[in-house]
Tab-separated table of C-alpha atoms in Angstrom:
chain	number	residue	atom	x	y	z
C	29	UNK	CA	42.462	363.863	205.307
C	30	UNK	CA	43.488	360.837	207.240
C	31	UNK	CA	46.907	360.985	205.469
C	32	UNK	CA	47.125	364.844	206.732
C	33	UNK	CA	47.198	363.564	210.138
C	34	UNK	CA	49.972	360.560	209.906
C	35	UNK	CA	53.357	361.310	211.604
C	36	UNK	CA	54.993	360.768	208.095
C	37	UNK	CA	53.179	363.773	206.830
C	38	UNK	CA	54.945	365.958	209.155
C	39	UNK	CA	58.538	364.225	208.862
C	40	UNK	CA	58.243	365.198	205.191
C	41	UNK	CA	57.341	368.568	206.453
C	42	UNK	CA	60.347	368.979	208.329
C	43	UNK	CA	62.650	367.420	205.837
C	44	UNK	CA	61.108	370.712	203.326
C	45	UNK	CA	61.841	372.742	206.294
C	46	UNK	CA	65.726	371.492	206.505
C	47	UNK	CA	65.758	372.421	202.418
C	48	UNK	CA	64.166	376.184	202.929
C	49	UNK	CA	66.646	376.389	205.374
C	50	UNK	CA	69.589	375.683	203.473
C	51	UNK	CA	67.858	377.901	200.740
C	52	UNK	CA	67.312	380.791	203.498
C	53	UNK	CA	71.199	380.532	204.240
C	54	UNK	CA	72.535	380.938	200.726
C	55	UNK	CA	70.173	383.767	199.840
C	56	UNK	CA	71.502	386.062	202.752
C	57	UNK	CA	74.940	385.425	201.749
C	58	UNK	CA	73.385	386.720	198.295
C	59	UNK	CA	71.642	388.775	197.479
C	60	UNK	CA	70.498	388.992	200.897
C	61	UNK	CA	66.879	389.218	202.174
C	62	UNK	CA	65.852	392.885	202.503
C	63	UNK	CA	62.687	392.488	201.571
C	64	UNK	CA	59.728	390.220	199.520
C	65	UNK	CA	60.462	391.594	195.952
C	66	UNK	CA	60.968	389.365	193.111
C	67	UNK	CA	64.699	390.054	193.604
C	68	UNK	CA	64.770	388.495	196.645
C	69	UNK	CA	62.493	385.610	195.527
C	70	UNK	CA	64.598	384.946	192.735
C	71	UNK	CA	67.431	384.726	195.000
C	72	UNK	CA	65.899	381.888	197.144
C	73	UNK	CA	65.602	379.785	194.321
C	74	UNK	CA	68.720	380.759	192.760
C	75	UNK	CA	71.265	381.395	194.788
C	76	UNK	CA	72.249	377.790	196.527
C	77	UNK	CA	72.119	376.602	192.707
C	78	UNK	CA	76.481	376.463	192.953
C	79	UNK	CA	76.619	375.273	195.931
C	80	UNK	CA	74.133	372.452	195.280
C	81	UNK	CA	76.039	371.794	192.254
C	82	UNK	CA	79.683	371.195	194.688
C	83	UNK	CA	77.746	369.463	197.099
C	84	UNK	CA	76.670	366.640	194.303
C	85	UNK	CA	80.167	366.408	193.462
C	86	UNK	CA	81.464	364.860	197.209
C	87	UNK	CA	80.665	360.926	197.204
C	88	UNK	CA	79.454	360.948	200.923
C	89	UNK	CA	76.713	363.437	200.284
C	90	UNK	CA	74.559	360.753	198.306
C	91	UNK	CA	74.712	358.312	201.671
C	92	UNK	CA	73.904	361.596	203.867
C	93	UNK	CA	70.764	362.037	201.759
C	94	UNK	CA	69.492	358.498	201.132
C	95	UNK	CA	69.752	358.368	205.339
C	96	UNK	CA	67.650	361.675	205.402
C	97	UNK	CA	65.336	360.045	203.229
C	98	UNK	CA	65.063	356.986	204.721
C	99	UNK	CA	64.451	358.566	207.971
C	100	UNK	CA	62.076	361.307	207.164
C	101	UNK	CA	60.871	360.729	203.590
C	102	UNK	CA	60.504	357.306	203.051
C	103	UNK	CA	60.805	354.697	206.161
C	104	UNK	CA	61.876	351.599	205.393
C	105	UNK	CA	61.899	351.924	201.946
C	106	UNK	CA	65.559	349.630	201.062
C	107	UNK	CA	65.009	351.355	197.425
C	108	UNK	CA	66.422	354.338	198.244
C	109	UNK	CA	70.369	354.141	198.504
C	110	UNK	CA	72.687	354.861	201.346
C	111	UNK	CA	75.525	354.298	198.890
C	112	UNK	CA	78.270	356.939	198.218
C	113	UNK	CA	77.905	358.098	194.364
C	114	UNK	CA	80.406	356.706	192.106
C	115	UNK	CA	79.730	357.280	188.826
C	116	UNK	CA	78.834	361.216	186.950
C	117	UNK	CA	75.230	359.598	186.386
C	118	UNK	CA	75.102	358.695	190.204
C	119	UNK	CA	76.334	362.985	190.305
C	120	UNK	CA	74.190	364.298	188.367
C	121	UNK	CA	70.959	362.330	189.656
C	122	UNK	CA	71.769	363.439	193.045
C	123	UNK	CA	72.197	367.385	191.863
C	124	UNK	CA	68.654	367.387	190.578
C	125	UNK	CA	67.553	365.770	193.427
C	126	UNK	CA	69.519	368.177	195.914
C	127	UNK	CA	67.580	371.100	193.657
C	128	UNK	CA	64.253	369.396	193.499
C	129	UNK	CA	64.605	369.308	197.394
C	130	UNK	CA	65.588	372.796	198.043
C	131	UNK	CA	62.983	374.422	195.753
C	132	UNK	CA	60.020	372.317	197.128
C	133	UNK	CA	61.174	373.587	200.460
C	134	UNK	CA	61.249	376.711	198.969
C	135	UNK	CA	57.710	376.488	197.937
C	136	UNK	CA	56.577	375.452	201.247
C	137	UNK	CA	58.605	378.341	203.215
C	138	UNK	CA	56.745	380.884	200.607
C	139	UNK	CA	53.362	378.890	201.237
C	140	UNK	CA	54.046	379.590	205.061
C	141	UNK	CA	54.713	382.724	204.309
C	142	UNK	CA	52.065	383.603	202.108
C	143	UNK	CA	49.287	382.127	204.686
C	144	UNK	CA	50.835	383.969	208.105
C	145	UNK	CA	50.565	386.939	206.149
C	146	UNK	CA	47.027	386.986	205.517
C	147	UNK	CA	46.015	386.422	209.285
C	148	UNK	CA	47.091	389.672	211.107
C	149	UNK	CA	47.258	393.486	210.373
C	150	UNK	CA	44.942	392.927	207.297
C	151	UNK	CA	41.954	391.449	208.785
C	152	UNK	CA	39.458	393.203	211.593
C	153	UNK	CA	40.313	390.803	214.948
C	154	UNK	CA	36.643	389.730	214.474
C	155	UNK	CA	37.575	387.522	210.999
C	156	UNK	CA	40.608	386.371	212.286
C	157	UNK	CA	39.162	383.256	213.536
C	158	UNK	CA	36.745	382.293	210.419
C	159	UNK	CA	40.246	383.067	208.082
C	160	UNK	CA	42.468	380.962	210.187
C	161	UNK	CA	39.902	377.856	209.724
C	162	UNK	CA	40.007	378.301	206.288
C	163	UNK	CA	43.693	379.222	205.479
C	164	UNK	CA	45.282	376.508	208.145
C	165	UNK	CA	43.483	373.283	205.921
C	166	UNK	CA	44.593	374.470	203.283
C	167	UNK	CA	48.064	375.424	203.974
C	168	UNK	CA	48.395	371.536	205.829
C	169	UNK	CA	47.276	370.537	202.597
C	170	UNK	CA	49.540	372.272	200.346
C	171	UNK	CA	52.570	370.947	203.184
C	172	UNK	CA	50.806	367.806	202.629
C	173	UNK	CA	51.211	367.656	199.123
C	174	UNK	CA	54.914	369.188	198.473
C	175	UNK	CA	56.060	366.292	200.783
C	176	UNK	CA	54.572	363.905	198.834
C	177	UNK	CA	56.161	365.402	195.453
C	178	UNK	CA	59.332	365.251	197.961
C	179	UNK	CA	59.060	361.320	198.485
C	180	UNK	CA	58.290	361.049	194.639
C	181	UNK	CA	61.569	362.534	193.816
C	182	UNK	CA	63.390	360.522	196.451
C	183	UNK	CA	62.121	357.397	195.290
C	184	UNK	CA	62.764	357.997	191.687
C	185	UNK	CA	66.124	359.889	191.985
C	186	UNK	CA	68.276	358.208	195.265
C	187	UNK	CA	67.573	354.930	193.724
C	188	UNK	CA	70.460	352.564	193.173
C	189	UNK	CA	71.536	352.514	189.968
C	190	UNK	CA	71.938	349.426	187.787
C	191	UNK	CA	75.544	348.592	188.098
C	192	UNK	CA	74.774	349.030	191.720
C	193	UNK	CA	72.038	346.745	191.616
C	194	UNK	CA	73.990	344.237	189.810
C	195	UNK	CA	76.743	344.225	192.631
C	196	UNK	CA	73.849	343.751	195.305
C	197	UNK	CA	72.588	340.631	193.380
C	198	UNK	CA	76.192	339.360	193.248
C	199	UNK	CA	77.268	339.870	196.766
C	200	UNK	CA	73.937	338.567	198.045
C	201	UNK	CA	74.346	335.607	195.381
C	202	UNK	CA	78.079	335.239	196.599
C	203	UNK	CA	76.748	334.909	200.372
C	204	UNK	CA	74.149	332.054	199.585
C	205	UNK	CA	76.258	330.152	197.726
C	206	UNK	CA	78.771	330.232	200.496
C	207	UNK	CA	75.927	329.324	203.282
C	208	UNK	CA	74.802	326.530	200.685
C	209	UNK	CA	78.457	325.226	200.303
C	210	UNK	CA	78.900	325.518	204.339
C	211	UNK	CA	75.827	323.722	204.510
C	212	UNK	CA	76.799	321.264	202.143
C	213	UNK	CA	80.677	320.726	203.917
C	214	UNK	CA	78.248	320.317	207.675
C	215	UNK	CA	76.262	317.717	206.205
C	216	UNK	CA	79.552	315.825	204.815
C	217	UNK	CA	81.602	315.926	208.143
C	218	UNK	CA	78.622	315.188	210.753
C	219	UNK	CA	77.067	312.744	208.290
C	220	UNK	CA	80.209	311.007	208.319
C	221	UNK	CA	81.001	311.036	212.113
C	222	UNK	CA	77.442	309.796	212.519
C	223	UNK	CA	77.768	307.105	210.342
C	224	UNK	CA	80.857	305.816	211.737
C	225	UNK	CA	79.537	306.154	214.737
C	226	UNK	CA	76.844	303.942	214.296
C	227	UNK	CA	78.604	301.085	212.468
C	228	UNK	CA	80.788	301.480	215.751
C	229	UNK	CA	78.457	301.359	218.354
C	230	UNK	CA	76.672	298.688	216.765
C	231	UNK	CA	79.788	296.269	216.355
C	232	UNK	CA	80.580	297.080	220.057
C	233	UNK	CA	77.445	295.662	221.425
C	234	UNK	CA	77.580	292.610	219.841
C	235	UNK	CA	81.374	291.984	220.984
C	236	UNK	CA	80.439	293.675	224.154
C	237	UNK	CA	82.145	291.068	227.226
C	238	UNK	CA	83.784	288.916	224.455
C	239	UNK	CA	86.321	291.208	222.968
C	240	UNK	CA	87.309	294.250	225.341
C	241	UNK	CA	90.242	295.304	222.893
C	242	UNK	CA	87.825	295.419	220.246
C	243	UNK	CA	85.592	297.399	221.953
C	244	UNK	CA	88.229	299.754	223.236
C	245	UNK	CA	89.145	300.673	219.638
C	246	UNK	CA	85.685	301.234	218.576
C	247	UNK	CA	84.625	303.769	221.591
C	248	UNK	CA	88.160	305.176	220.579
C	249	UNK	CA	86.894	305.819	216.815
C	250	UNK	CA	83.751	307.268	218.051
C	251	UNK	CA	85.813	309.687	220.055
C	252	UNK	CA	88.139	310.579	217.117
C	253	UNK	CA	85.265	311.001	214.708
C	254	UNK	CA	82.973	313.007	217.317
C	255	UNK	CA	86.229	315.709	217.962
C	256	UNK	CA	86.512	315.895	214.274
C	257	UNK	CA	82.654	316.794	213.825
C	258	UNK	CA	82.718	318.988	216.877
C	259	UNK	CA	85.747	321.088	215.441
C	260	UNK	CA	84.084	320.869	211.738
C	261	UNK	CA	81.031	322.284	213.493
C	262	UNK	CA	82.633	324.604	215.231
C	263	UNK	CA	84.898	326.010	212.191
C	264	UNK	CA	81.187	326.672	210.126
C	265	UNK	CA	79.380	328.307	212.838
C	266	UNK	CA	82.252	330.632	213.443
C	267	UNK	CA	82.608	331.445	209.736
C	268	UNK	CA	78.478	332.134	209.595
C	269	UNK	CA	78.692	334.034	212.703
C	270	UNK	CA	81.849	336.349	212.389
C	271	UNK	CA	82.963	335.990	208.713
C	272	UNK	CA	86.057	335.584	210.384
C	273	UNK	CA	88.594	333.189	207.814
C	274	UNK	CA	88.206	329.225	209.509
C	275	UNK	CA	91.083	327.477	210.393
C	276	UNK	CA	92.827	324.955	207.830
C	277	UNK	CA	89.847	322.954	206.566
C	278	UNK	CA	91.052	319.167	206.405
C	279	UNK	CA	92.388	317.998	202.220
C	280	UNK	CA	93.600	315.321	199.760
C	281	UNK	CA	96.641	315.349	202.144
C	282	UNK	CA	94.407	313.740	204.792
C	283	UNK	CA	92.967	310.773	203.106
C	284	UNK	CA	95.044	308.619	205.203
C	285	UNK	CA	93.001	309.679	208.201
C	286	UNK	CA	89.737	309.560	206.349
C	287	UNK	CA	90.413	306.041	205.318
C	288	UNK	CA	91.337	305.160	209.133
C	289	UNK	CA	88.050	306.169	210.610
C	290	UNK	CA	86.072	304.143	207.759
C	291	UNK	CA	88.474	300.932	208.484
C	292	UNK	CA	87.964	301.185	212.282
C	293	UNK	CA	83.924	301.575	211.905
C	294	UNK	CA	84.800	297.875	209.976
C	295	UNK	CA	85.181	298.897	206.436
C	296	UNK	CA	87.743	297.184	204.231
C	297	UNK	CA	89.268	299.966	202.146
C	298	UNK	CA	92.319	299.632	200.012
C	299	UNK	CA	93.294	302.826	199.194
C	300	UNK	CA	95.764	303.479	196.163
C	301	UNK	CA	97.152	307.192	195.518
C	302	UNK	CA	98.761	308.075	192.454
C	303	UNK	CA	100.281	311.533	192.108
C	304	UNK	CA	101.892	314.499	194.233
C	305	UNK	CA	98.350	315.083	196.133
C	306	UNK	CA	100.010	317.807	198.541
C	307	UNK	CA	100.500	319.867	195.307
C	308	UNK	CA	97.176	320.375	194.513
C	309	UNK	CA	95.331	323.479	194.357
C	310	UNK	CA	94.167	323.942	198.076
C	311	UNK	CA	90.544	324.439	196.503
C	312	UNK	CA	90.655	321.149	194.530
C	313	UNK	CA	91.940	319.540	197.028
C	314	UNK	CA	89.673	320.419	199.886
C	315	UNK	CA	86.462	319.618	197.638
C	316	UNK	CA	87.934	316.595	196.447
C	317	UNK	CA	88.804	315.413	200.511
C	318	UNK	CA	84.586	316.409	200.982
C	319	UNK	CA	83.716	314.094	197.714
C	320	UNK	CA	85.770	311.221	199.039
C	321	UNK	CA	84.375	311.309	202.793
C	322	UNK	CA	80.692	311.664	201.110
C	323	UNK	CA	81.344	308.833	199.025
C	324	UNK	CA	82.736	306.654	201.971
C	325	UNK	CA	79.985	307.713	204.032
C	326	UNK	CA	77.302	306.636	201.204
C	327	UNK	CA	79.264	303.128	201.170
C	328	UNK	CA	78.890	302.521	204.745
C	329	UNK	CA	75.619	303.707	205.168
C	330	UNK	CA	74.086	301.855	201.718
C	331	UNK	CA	76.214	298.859	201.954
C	332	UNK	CA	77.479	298.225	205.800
C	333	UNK	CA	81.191	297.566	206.620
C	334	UNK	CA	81.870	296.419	203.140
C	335	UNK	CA	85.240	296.192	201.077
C	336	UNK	CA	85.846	299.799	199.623
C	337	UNK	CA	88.500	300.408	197.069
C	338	UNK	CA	89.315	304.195	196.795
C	339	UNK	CA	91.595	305.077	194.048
C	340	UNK	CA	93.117	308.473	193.495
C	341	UNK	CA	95.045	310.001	190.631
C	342	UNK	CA	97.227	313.484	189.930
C	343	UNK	CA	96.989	313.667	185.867
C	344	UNK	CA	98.976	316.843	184.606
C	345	UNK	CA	95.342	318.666	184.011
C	346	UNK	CA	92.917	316.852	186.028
C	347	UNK	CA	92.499	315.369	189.396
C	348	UNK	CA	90.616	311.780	189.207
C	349	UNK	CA	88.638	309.875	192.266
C	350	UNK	CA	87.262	306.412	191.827
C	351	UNK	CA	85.227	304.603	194.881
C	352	UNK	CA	84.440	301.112	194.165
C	353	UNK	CA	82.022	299.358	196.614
C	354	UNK	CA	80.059	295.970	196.206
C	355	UNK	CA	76.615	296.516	196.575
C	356	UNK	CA	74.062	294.115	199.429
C	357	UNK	CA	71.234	291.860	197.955
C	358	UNK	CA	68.645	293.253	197.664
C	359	UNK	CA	69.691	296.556	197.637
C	360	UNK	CA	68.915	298.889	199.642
C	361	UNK	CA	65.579	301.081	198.485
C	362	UNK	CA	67.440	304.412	199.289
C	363	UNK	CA	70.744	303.245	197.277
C	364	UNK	CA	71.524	306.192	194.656
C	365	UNK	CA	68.827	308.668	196.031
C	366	UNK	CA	68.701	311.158	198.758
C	367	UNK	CA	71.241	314.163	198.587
C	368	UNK	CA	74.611	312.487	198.770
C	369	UNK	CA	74.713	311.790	195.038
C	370	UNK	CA	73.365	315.399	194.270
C	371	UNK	CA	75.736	316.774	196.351
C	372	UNK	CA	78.616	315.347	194.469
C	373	UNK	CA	77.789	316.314	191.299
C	374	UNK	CA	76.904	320.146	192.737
C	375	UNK	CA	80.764	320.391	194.299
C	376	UNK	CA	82.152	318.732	190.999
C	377	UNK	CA	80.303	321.027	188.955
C	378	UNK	CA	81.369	324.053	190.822
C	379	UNK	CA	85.033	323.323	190.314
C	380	UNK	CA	84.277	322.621	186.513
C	381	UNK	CA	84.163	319.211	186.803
C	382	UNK	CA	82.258	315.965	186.400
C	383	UNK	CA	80.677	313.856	188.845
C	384	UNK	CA	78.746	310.327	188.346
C	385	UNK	CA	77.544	306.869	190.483
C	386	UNK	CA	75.623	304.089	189.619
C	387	UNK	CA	75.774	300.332	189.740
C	388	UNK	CA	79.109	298.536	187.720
C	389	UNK	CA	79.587	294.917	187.527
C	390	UNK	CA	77.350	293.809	190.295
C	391	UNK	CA	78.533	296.913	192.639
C	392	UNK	CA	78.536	300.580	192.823
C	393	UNK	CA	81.377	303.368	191.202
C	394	UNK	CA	81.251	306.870	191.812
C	395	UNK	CA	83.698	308.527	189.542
C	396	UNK	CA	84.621	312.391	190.097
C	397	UNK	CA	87.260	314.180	187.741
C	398	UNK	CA	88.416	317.710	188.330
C	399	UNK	CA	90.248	319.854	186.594
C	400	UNK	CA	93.263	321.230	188.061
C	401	UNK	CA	92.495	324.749	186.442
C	402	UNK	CA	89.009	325.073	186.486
C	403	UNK	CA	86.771	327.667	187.400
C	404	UNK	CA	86.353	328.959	191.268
């Protein structure tokens, strides 16, 4: 009985009333309503039948009823669609549900019907009390239990189907790969900036009165490196926040300047590039500019302001990276952990390719090939 008296109860009671009215309408139109023969009953439950059946054949009419649902049937239930139908199996689910609907609110009209009927002109005034306490329970109940067969049928019949299902998985897959490779370009660029910053703040101090110039050129590194983090920053919050398409994102073309910032925080880095790099797909070549700062950034931060050699090659299928960097005895506990590493293999492997580091000859190589016609 407690369900009886929940405010659900009675929004599936009005969303049967919305079908008896729709029911209602067609029958007057035919074969009217003259009276309560089985002619007339026949028609409620027969005549919106065509209608019903056009109805189920307009896309937006699926969306209109998975709102309804939602709304009246069903709140907050996401397993009921608000999609438009696309397929004949989307149609022809939504016709029997669009029939189901109307002929339960049928059902409860004639159960409204049946029960006002029994109260006056057939009844002595004295028993109209004592009837009404026993008809009005079970009339609620019978309301009761229609809009429950109603939310049934919604749940089982306005559900998405599987292809649709399968594009929900994708585009939510689609959007956390994208946060996780946003998330994954962030680290990269402030990781960097931070690190350079460091190496740059510590040299200054212990120059600091002894070698102004030197000093000078360091604060103006940390400057450089801070706008670039601030605009990187700025280019992944506005993507995450409006979806809107960021700004050229830096690539291959821009080593030079990635190279700069690691030789002013103090490393030496000889950089050789072999190859037109400005040809490059702009996908390869923007992961490839991210897998070059990370490496550069696990060099300084490992190893200190150590010599680097970066080495970069445009083969006819495949784009190669080499970083070369002599490893500090000992070494450092944290050298070829954390999520630098991991995070080179993960953007390698997304373009197809192959990503490894470890220790070479008394130092440390990270080696990253990428195919120039890989997968997305």
């Amino acid at each position: 009985m407690r369900s009886v008296l929940r405010r659900g109860t009675w929004s599936r009671v009005l969303h049967l009333a919305l079908g008896a009215w729709f029911a209602v309408a067609c029958a007057m139109v035919w074969p009217g309503l003259p009276d309560a023969s089985p002619r007339t009953l026949a028609g409620l439950f027969l005549a919106p039948l065509p209608a019903l059946a056009v109805l189920a054949c307009v896309p937006v009419v699926r969306r209109s009823e998975g709102v309804q649902a939602r709304a009246l049937l069903l709140p907050g239930d996401d397993e009921v669609t608000v999609e438009p139908s696309c397929t004949w199996s989307d149609r022809g689910r939504l016709l029997l549900w669009l029939c189901v609907r109307v002929e339960l609110g049928v059902l409860a009209s004639l159960a409204v019907a049946g029960a006002v009927s029994l109260l006056p002109g057939r009844l002595p005034s004295w028993a109209w009390a004592p009837a009404a306490a026993a008809v009005l329970p079970c009339l609620v109940l019978v309301l009761a239990g229609l809009g429950a067969l109603a939310a049934a049928a919604a749940r089982r019949l306005l559900h998405p189907s599987l292809a649709e299902r399968l594009r929900a998985q994708e585009a939510r897959t689609g959007r956390l790969l994208e946060r996780t490779r946003l998330a994954a370009e962030l680290h990269d660029s402030i990781g960097h900036a931070l690190t350079v910053t460091l190496l740059q703040a510590g040299a200054a101090r212990e120059v600091a009165g002894r070698d102004p110039a030197f000093v000078d050129a360091a604060l103006a590194a940390v400057e450089d490196r801070a706008r670039q983090a601030a605009a990187d920053l700025d280019r992944v919050l506005a993507l995450l926040r409006d979806g809107a398409p960021p700004p050229d994102a830096p690539t291959l073309a821009d080593v030079d300047r990635l190279v700069g910032a690691a030789r002013a925080a103090g490393a030496d880095v000889d950089l050789r590039v072999e190859g037109p790099v400005a040809g490059l797909p702009p996908l390869v070549s923007r992961e490839a500019y991210r897998i070059a700062q990370e490496a550069l950034t696990n060099a300084l931060r490992q190893a200190g302001p150590v010599p680097v050699a970066l080495r970069v090659e445009v083969h006819p299928d495949a784009l190669e990276l080499d970083v070369r960097n002599p490893v500090p005895v000992p070494a450092p506990a944290s050298a070829g952990s954390g999520s630098g590493v991991a995070g080179l293999r993960a953007r390698a492997a997304v373009l197809g390719g192959t990503a490894s580091a470890g220790p070479v000859d008394g130092g440390w190589r990270v080696a990253v090939r990428l195919p120039l016609a890989g997968p997305a």
